[in-house]
Amino acid sequence: MFGSFLKGMLSGERLLVSYLLVGNEKEAWLKAKDICYEQTVEYPEDLVPAGPIREEIVGRIERIVPVDGERCRALISYAVEIASSDILQLLNVAYGNISMKDGIKVESISLPERMLGGFPGPCLGENGMRALLDVPSRPFLCAAIKPLGSSPAELAEQAYQLASGGIDIIKDDHGLMDHSFCPFHERVARCVEAVARANARTQAKTIYVPNITAPSDRLLTVAHRAKELGAGGLLVCVGLIGLDSLRLLASDDSLGLPLIAHPSFLGSYVTSPYNGLSHGTLFGQLMRLLGADMAIFPNFGGRFGFSRGQCAQIAQACRESMGQIRRNLPTPGGGMTADNIKDLREVFGRHFVLLVGGGLHRRNGELAENVRYFVQLISTL
Amino acid sequence: MFGSFLKGMLSGERLLVSYLLVGNEKEAWLKAKDICYEQTVEYPEDLVPAGPIREEIVGRIERIVPVDGERCRALISYAVEIASSDILQLLNVAYGNISMKDGIKVESISLPERMLGGFPGPCLGENGMRALLDVPSRPFLCAAIKPLGSSPAELAEQAYQLASGGIDIIKDDHGLMDHSFCPFHERVARCVEAVARANARTQAKTIYVPNITAPSDRLLTVAHRAKELGAGGLLVCVGLIGLDSLRLLASDDSLGLPLIAHPSFLGSYVTSPYNGLSHGTLFGQLMRLLGADMAIFPNFGGRFGFSRGQCAQIAQACRESMGQIRRNLPTPGGGMTADNIKDLREVFGRHFVLLVGGGLHRRNGELAENVRYFVQLISTL
């Protein structure tokens, strides 16, 4: 009989996925059962041999409860041996094939301690970032150099202004990659020099973080090149390089730089309330597990549609207990102004990075002056 | 002035993205304008300096037409120098940040000839697969060994049965990775041996294609290991390894094996009619550009919700003219039976791989006998 050799080979430890399923309890039960088979044996129920495969390998419905009239929460557990500590296997089990079925959303994933041990987590985390940047307790301030189409010299001059104002983190706009009109190498070298010059004057520890989102065979080379050039951190679009490539960067001990995860191309996983992953799972838990020291996402009240509750969910996932994995910094960005900044305290406390965009450039006065204003503002939080 | 150095540096060549935007013409116009800025300079319109950045770098609305009362089609062009021939930059420009805004869906992407030259395309394509497998004109037949939880010996026995029936392609179920209870190395070695044994008897050219979906730092090693062990092709879950890693495998001339792209974890890009990418763009154009010889997707009429029209769109993208890029094989899978097989001709002609699942195991009789039945059936198409 297929699978009978499995007896005694599985530990009995399970990981738990909470799904939001569209439908009433009865419909949710059917859907949950379908998930148990689809995500593991991918075989019609009646063809699955009795014994260990049916009992241990097929997912197990642990509980189903109604949520809001149109959806139910289904808790399904899977044997840890199916997922190991590899993000590819984990996501494949939790949400591989069923990503193609509407009406199924991953609300949260709970991993047993020994699976957590397989993930690097952030190299620095919040505490490490506070030590590195000499920011003992206030929120951090971050801004991007832009727009795309500017020359390396123009961007470096902007970086100089931002650093002169005492900003903590200057990052490349994520659209800045390696362009004929703005080569990576020249941009990084010039910006590093400009920020060092400003730091020497201000005695601050501002870092410049270039965008190293590069093809898979060049990613590590580009990361190390950025470090050699003096980059203070590395920005990657995780949806473009692939989730596991973030883990790869975080696991490279010879890098040791803070990693900033940008959400470009990841939105389709969260925009639907009936499909994909929850905001907390994707931008909180997964980015943290895989090693992001900062996880960027669009803030509530900005030009993207993330709600206050969704942002709070991300913040929660960045700070909740997660085995040996360090806490990281939620980095809400976009559409932020002096008027809505107080709202942030309630959602993020002082444990976040404020990513200012247009607001910084839109105020009257010099860029450096505007930075000082925002630093002063977040210091009051 | 920022960007004035750009004068004369851009070729004027543009790539074109067709978006479906929710809203009437006036709303679509506003949304399209927002996309032009969001996807390039990521800067409020009034802050963008006049001159080359505004004229060449910012996206350009080429046309907006109403589609169906609730949506409009907007054609937006971008300077090729922004996207280069790198899939990361291309997707970042076409759909990076706006993936987080609902009501925007990529319908198609048109690339100028010189950008196509930067992508590998399939190593074999349809013609190469026909020569390799000695299948001059009928559709191909493919099945997976399963279920997860079976031992390498059990899976090899199943592979032997499938090959004995004269199937063309035997692939690992995509849930089979490298498990303690079914190690990759042992599974591949045993299945290769079993298929070779059957081929020697039948004189057929059946190939066994293991799942090499592995973490990014091991992917190429695992691919080459599979080849050394005698694998006849390589299966990857592109949503898990990252889109660019498919390109990496296809660009490795020392591999030279057919690549099968599995859609696991990619579903959230297509399930919503108001967000993500069209089926043709994701499972057709992108998989082909990046080098998939076969692109698996759930067939219409099966247990997933893909429509006939969406599948036809994929088939179209697999065969339409695309510069030097070879045609590849749409591989509809799931829920297929003898009853609906005739529908396939109208959608796919004879240019596809039929991926049979439960239907193969559900018929009475031996597995090998059932394969013969299906091969005979598709030969009549």
Short mmCIF file of N, CA and C in Angstrom, two decimals, chain B residues 222-343:
data_model
loop_
_atom_site.label_atom_id
_atom_site.label_comp_id
_atom_site.label_asym_id
_atom_site.label_seq_id
_atom_site.Cartn_x
_atom_site.Cartn_y
_atom_site.Cartn_z
N VAL B 222 20.98 22.13 -8.10
CA VAL B 222 19.97 21.07 -8.16
C VAL B 222 19.61 20.76 -9.61
N ALA B 223 19.53 21.79 -10.44
CA ALA B 223 19.21 21.58 -11.85
C ALA B 223 20.27 20.70 -12.52
N HIS B 224 21.52 21.02 -12.27
CA HIS B 224 22.60 20.23 -12.89
C HIS B 224 22.67 18.82 -12.31
N ARG B 225 22.38 18.72 -11.02
CA ARG B 225 22.36 17.39 -10.39
C ARG B 225 21.28 16.53 -11.05
N ALA B 226 20.12 17.14 -11.29
CA ALA B 226 19.03 16.41 -11.94
C ALA B 226 19.45 15.95 -13.33
N LYS B 227 20.13 16.82 -14.05
CA LYS B 227 20.59 16.44 -15.39
C LYS B 227 21.58 15.29 -15.33
N GLU B 228 22.52 15.37 -14.40
CA GLU B 228 23.51 14.29 -14.24
C GLU B 228 22.83 12.95 -13.94
N LEU B 229 21.75 13.05 -13.18
CA LEU B 229 21.03 11.82 -12.81
C LEU B 229 20.19 11.28 -13.97
N GLY B 230 20.07 12.07 -15.03
CA GLY B 230 19.35 11.58 -16.20
C GLY B 230 17.97 12.16 -16.41
N ALA B 231 17.67 13.26 -15.71
CA ALA B 231 16.36 13.88 -15.90
C ALA B 231 16.20 14.33 -17.35
N GLY B 232 14.97 14.21 -17.86
CA GLY B 232 14.71 14.58 -19.25
C GLY B 232 14.19 16.00 -19.39
N GLY B 233 14.02 16.68 -18.28
CA GLY B 233 13.51 18.05 -18.28
C GLY B 233 13.49 18.52 -16.83
N LEU B 234 13.10 19.78 -16.63
CA LEU B 234 13.10 20.34 -15.28
C LEU B 234 11.78 21.08 -15.03
N LEU B 235 11.17 20.78 -13.89
CA LEU B 235 9.93 21.46 -13.51
C LEU B 235 10.24 22.49 -12.43
N VAL B 236 9.73 23.71 -12.59
CA VAL B 236 9.89 24.73 -11.54
C VAL B 236 8.59 25.46 -11.28
N CYS B 237 8.36 25.77 -10.02
CA CYS B 237 7.25 26.63 -9.63
C CYS B 237 7.77 28.06 -9.71
N VAL B 238 7.40 28.75 -10.76
CA VAL B 238 8.00 30.05 -11.06
C VAL B 238 7.59 31.11 -10.03
N GLY B 239 6.40 30.99 -9.48
CA GLY B 239 5.95 31.93 -8.46
C GLY B 239 6.75 31.79 -7.17
N LEU B 240 7.36 30.65 -6.97
CA LEU B 240 8.15 30.43 -5.76
C LEU B 240 9.62 30.79 -5.96
N ILE B 241 10.21 30.35 -7.07
CA ILE B 241 11.64 30.67 -7.28
C ILE B 241 11.82 32.10 -7.76
N GLY B 242 10.76 32.74 -8.24
CA GLY B 242 10.89 34.10 -8.78
C GLY B 242 11.00 34.03 -10.29
N LEU B 243 10.36 34.98 -10.97
CA LEU B 243 10.30 34.95 -12.43
C LEU B 243 11.68 34.96 -13.07
N ASP B 244 12.59 35.73 -12.51
CA ASP B 244 13.89 35.83 -13.15
C ASP B 244 14.69 34.54 -13.06
N SER B 245 14.38 33.69 -12.09
CA SER B 245 15.12 32.44 -11.96
C SER B 245 14.76 31.46 -13.08
N LEU B 246 13.56 31.62 -13.65
CA LEU B 246 13.23 30.82 -14.83
C LEU B 246 14.15 31.24 -15.98
N ARG B 247 14.32 32.54 -16.15
CA ARG B 247 15.23 33.07 -17.18
C ARG B 247 16.64 32.53 -16.98
N LEU B 248 17.06 32.47 -15.72
CA LEU B 248 18.40 31.99 -15.38
C LEU B 248 18.58 30.54 -15.87
N LEU B 249 17.60 29.70 -15.60
CA LEU B 249 17.67 28.30 -16.02
C LEU B 249 17.68 28.20 -17.55
N ALA B 250 16.83 28.99 -18.18
CA ALA B 250 16.73 28.93 -19.64
C ALA B 250 17.98 29.45 -20.32
N SER B 251 18.72 30.32 -19.63
CA SER B 251 19.92 30.93 -20.22
C SER B 251 21.16 30.07 -20.02
N ASP B 252 21.04 29.00 -19.25
CA ASP B 252 22.19 28.16 -18.97
C ASP B 252 22.35 27.12 -20.08
N ASP B 253 23.23 27.44 -21.02
CA ASP B 253 23.38 26.58 -22.20
C ASP B 253 23.85 25.18 -21.86
N SER B 254 24.50 25.02 -20.72
CA SER B 254 25.00 23.69 -20.38
C SER B 254 23.89 22.80 -19.83
N LEU B 255 22.69 23.36 -19.62
CA LEU B 255 21.56 22.51 -19.21
C LEU B 255 20.87 21.93 -20.45
N GLY B 256 20.27 22.81 -21.26
CA GLY B 256 19.69 22.34 -22.52
C GLY B 256 18.53 21.38 -22.37
N LEU B 257 17.86 21.41 -21.23
CA LEU B 257 16.71 20.53 -21.01
C LEU B 257 15.41 21.33 -21.12
N PRO B 258 14.32 20.67 -21.56
CA PRO B 258 13.05 21.39 -21.58
C PRO B 258 12.65 21.84 -20.17
N LEU B 259 12.08 23.03 -20.09
CA LEU B 259 11.64 23.58 -18.81
C LEU B 259 10.13 23.63 -18.74
N ILE B 260 9.59 23.13 -17.65
CA ILE B 260 8.14 23.19 -17.42
C ILE B 260 7.86 24.18 -16.30
N ALA B 261 7.03 25.18 -16.57
CA ALA B 261 6.68 26.18 -15.57
C ALA B 261 5.36 25.80 -14.90
N HIS B 262 5.40 25.66 -13.57
CA HIS B 262 4.18 25.34 -12.81
C HIS B 262 3.63 26.62 -12.17
N PRO B 263 2.30 26.77 -12.13
CA PRO B 263 1.71 28.04 -11.68
C PRO B 263 1.52 28.20 -10.18
N SER B 264 2.02 27.29 -9.37
CA SER B 264 1.82 27.38 -7.92
C SER B 264 2.19 28.77 -7.39
N PHE B 265 1.34 29.32 -6.54
CA PHE B 265 1.55 30.61 -5.85
C PHE B 265 1.43 31.81 -6.78
N LEU B 266 1.09 31.60 -8.03
CA LEU B 266 0.94 32.72 -8.96
C LEU B 266 -0.50 33.17 -9.12
N GLY B 267 -1.43 32.38 -8.57
CA GLY B 267 -2.85 32.61 -8.84
C GLY B 267 -3.35 34.00 -8.51
N SER B 268 -2.83 34.61 -7.45
CA SER B 268 -3.36 35.91 -7.03
C SER B 268 -3.17 36.99 -8.08
N TYR B 269 -2.26 36.76 -9.02
CA TYR B 269 -2.09 37.73 -10.10
C TYR B 269 -3.22 37.68 -11.13
N VAL B 270 -3.97 36.60 -11.14
CA VAL B 270 -4.99 36.50 -12.20
C VAL B 270 -6.43 36.35 -11.70
N THR B 271 -6.64 36.01 -10.42
CA THR B 271 -8.02 35.71 -9.99
C THR B 271 -8.97 36.90 -10.05
N SER B 272 -8.45 38.11 -9.86
CA SER B 272 -9.36 39.25 -9.89
C SER B 272 -9.45 39.85 -11.29
N PRO B 273 -10.68 40.15 -11.75
CA PRO B 273 -10.80 40.81 -13.06
C PRO B 273 -10.36 42.27 -13.00
N TYR B 274 -10.15 42.79 -11.79
CA TYR B 274 -9.88 44.22 -11.62
C TYR B 274 -8.46 44.50 -11.16
N ASN B 275 -7.64 43.48 -11.08
CA ASN B 275 -6.29 43.66 -10.55
C ASN B 275 -5.39 42.57 -11.13
N GLY B 276 -4.11 42.83 -11.16
CA GLY B 276 -3.16 41.79 -11.56
C GLY B 276 -2.83 41.83 -13.04
N LEU B 277 -2.53 40.65 -13.56
CA LEU B 277 -2.13 40.50 -14.96
C LEU B 277 -3.17 39.64 -15.65
N SER B 278 -3.30 39.80 -16.95
CA SER B 278 -4.21 38.91 -17.67
C SER B 278 -3.60 37.52 -17.72
N HIS B 279 -4.43 36.51 -17.92
CA HIS B 279 -3.95 35.14 -18.04
C HIS B 279 -2.94 35.00 -19.18
N GLY B 280 -3.23 35.67 -20.29
CA GLY B 280 -2.33 35.58 -21.45
C GLY B 280 -0.97 36.18 -21.16
N THR B 281 -0.96 37.29 -20.42
CA THR B 281 0.32 37.94 -20.11
C THR B 281 1.16 37.06 -19.19
N LEU B 282 0.55 36.57 -18.12
CA LEU B 282 1.33 35.83 -17.12
C LEU B 282 1.71 34.42 -17.59
N PHE B 283 0.69 33.64 -17.94
CA PHE B 283 0.96 32.22 -18.26
C PHE B 283 1.39 32.02 -19.71
N GLY B 284 1.10 33.03 -20.54
CA GLY B 284 1.50 32.95 -21.94
C GLY B 284 2.80 33.71 -22.17
N GLN B 285 2.65 35.03 -22.37
CA GLN B 285 3.79 35.84 -22.78
C GLN B 285 5.01 35.77 -21.85
N LEU B 286 4.78 35.97 -20.54
CA LEU B 286 5.95 36.04 -19.64
C LEU B 286 6.66 34.70 -19.52
N MET B 287 5.91 33.61 -19.36
CA MET B 287 6.54 32.29 -19.25
C MET B 287 7.33 31.97 -20.52
N ARG B 288 6.78 32.34 -21.66
CA ARG B 288 7.47 32.07 -22.94
C ARG B 288 8.73 32.92 -23.06
N LEU B 289 8.60 34.20 -22.79
CA LEU B 289 9.77 35.10 -22.84
C LEU B 289 10.90 34.58 -21.96
N LEU B 290 10.53 34.13 -20.77
CA LEU B 290 11.53 33.76 -19.77
C LEU B 290 12.06 32.35 -19.98
N GLY B 291 11.45 31.60 -20.90
CA GLY B 291 12.08 30.34 -21.28
C GLY B 291 11.35 29.05 -20.97
N ALA B 292 10.07 29.10 -20.65
CA ALA B 292 9.33 27.86 -20.41
C ALA B 292 8.98 27.19 -21.73
N ASP B 293 9.36 25.92 -21.88
CA ASP B 293 8.95 25.15 -23.06
C ASP B 293 7.49 24.71 -22.91
N MET B 294 7.09 24.49 -21.68
CA MET B 294 5.70 24.15 -21.39
C MET B 294 5.22 25.05 -20.23
N ALA B 295 4.04 25.63 -20.39
CA ALA B 295 3.48 26.46 -19.32
C ALA B 295 2.19 25.82 -18.83
N ILE B 296 2.25 25.30 -17.60
CA ILE B 296 1.08 24.64 -17.01
C ILE B 296 0.11 25.69 -16.47
N PHE B 297 -1.18 25.43 -16.65
CA PHE B 297 -2.23 26.25 -16.03
C PHE B 297 -3.47 25.39 -15.93
N PRO B 298 -4.39 25.73 -15.03
CA PRO B 298 -5.59 24.91 -14.87
C PRO B 298 -6.52 25.09 -16.06
N ASN B 299 -6.96 24.02 -16.62
CA ASN B 299 -7.82 24.08 -17.79
C ASN B 299 -9.24 24.53 -17.46
N PHE B 300 -9.91 25.07 -18.45
CA PHE B 300 -11.33 25.41 -18.27
C PHE B 300 -12.13 24.12 -18.09
N GLY B 301 -13.19 24.24 -17.31
CA GLY B 301 -14.02 23.05 -17.07
C GLY B 301 -13.47 22.17 -15.97
N GLY B 302 -12.31 22.50 -15.43
CA GLY B 302 -11.72 21.71 -14.36
C GLY B 302 -12.12 22.24 -13.00
N ARG B 303 -11.33 21.89 -11.97
CA ARG B 303 -11.69 22.29 -10.63
C ARG B 303 -11.25 23.70 -10.26
N PHE B 304 -10.54 24.39 -11.15
CA PHE B 304 -10.18 25.78 -10.94
C PHE B 304 -11.08 26.64 -11.83
N GLY B 305 -11.12 27.91 -11.55
CA GLY B 305 -12.12 28.74 -12.23
C GLY B 305 -11.68 29.40 -13.53
N PHE B 306 -10.64 28.91 -14.19
CA PHE B 306 -10.21 29.56 -15.43
C PHE B 306 -11.28 29.33 -16.51
N SER B 307 -11.58 30.38 -17.26
CA SER B 307 -12.59 30.28 -18.30
C SER B 307 -11.97 29.82 -19.62
N ARG B 308 -12.83 29.41 -20.52
CA ARG B 308 -12.37 29.03 -21.85
C ARG B 308 -11.65 30.19 -22.54
N GLY B 309 -12.21 31.38 -22.39
CA GLY B 309 -11.61 32.56 -23.01
C GLY B 309 -10.22 32.84 -22.46
N GLN B 310 -10.06 32.67 -21.16
CA GLN B 310 -8.75 32.92 -20.55
C GLN B 310 -7.73 31.90 -21.03
N CYS B 311 -8.16 30.66 -21.17
CA CYS B 311 -7.25 29.62 -21.67
C CYS B 311 -6.87 29.87 -23.13
N ALA B 312 -7.85 30.35 -23.91
CA ALA B 312 -7.58 30.66 -25.32
C ALA B 312 -6.56 31.80 -25.43
N GLN B 313 -6.66 32.74 -24.50
CA GLN B 313 -5.73 33.87 -24.45
C GLN B 313 -4.29 33.36 -24.21
N ILE B 314 -4.16 32.39 -23.31
CA ILE B 314 -2.85 31.81 -23.03
C ILE B 314 -2.32 31.11 -24.28
N ALA B 315 -3.18 30.30 -24.90
CA ALA B 315 -2.77 29.56 -26.09
C ALA B 315 -2.30 30.52 -27.18
N GLN B 316 -3.01 31.61 -27.33
CA GLN B 316 -2.66 32.63 -28.32
C GLN B 316 -1.27 33.21 -28.05
N ALA B 317 -1.01 33.51 -26.78
CA ALA B 317 0.29 34.10 -26.42
C ALA B 317 1.43 33.10 -26.60
N CYS B 318 1.12 31.81 -26.55
CA CYS B 318 2.16 30.80 -26.74
C CYS B 318 2.56 30.66 -28.21
N ARG B 319 1.67 31.04 -29.11
CA ARG B 319 1.99 30.79 -30.51
C ARG B 319 2.13 32.04 -31.37
N GLU B 320 1.72 33.21 -30.86
CA GLU B 320 1.80 34.40 -31.72
C GLU B 320 3.26 34.78 -31.97
N SER B 321 3.46 35.53 -33.03
CA SER B 321 4.82 35.94 -33.40
C SER B 321 5.43 36.80 -32.30
N MET B 322 6.70 36.51 -31.96
CA MET B 322 7.36 37.23 -30.87
C MET B 322 8.86 37.31 -31.18
N GLY B 323 9.20 38.03 -32.24
CA GLY B 323 10.60 38.18 -32.63
C GLY B 323 11.26 36.82 -32.83
N GLN B 324 12.43 36.64 -32.24
CA GLN B 324 13.20 35.40 -32.41
C GLN B 324 12.78 34.33 -31.40
N ILE B 325 11.83 34.66 -30.52
CA ILE B 325 11.45 33.76 -29.43
C ILE B 325 10.62 32.58 -29.96
N ARG B 326 11.04 31.36 -29.63
CA ARG B 326 10.33 30.18 -30.11
C ARG B 326 8.92 30.05 -29.52
N ARG B 327 8.04 29.42 -30.26
CA ARG B 327 6.72 29.09 -29.73
C ARG B 327 6.86 28.03 -28.65
N ASN B 328 6.02 28.11 -27.63
CA ASN B 328 6.07 27.04 -26.63
C ASN B 328 4.71 26.35 -26.51
N LEU B 329 4.59 25.47 -25.55
CA LEU B 329 3.41 24.61 -25.48
C LEU B 329 2.53 24.94 -24.27
N PRO B 330 1.31 25.43 -24.52
CA PRO B 330 0.37 25.57 -23.41
C PRO B 330 0.08 24.18 -22.86
N THR B 331 0.01 24.07 -21.54
CA THR B 331 -0.16 22.77 -20.91
C THR B 331 -1.32 22.81 -19.92
N PRO B 332 -2.54 22.74 -20.47
CA PRO B 332 -3.72 22.80 -19.60
C PRO B 332 -3.81 21.54 -18.75
N GLY B 333 -4.07 21.72 -17.47
CA GLY B 333 -4.11 20.57 -16.58
C GLY B 333 -5.30 20.60 -15.64
N GLY B 334 -5.55 19.47 -15.05
CA GLY B 334 -6.56 19.40 -14.00
C GLY B 334 -7.95 19.08 -14.49
N GLY B 335 -8.58 18.15 -13.82
CA GLY B 335 -9.99 17.87 -14.06
C GLY B 335 -10.35 17.48 -15.49
N MET B 336 -9.42 16.86 -16.19
CA MET B 336 -9.71 16.52 -17.57
C MET B 336 -10.23 15.09 -17.70
N THR B 337 -11.23 14.88 -18.54
CA THR B 337 -11.78 13.54 -18.73
C THR B 337 -11.95 13.29 -20.22
N ALA B 338 -12.30 12.07 -20.54
CA ALA B 338 -12.53 11.72 -21.94
C ALA B 338 -13.68 12.54 -22.52
N ASP B 339 -14.59 12.98 -21.65
CA ASP B 339 -15.78 13.66 -22.13
C ASP B 339 -15.52 15.07 -22.67
N ASN B 340 -14.59 15.78 -22.04
CA ASN B 340 -14.40 17.18 -22.46
C ASN B 340 -13.19 17.38 -23.36
N ILE B 341 -12.58 16.28 -23.74
CA ILE B 341 -11.31 16.38 -24.46
C ILE B 341 -11.48 17.02 -25.85
N LYS B 342 -12.63 16.82 -26.45
CA LYS B 342 -12.85 17.37 -27.80
C LYS B 342 -12.89 18.90 -27.80
N ASP B 343 -13.34 19.45 -26.68
CA ASP B 343 -13.36 20.92 -26.55
C ASP B 343 -11.98 21.51 -26.77
#
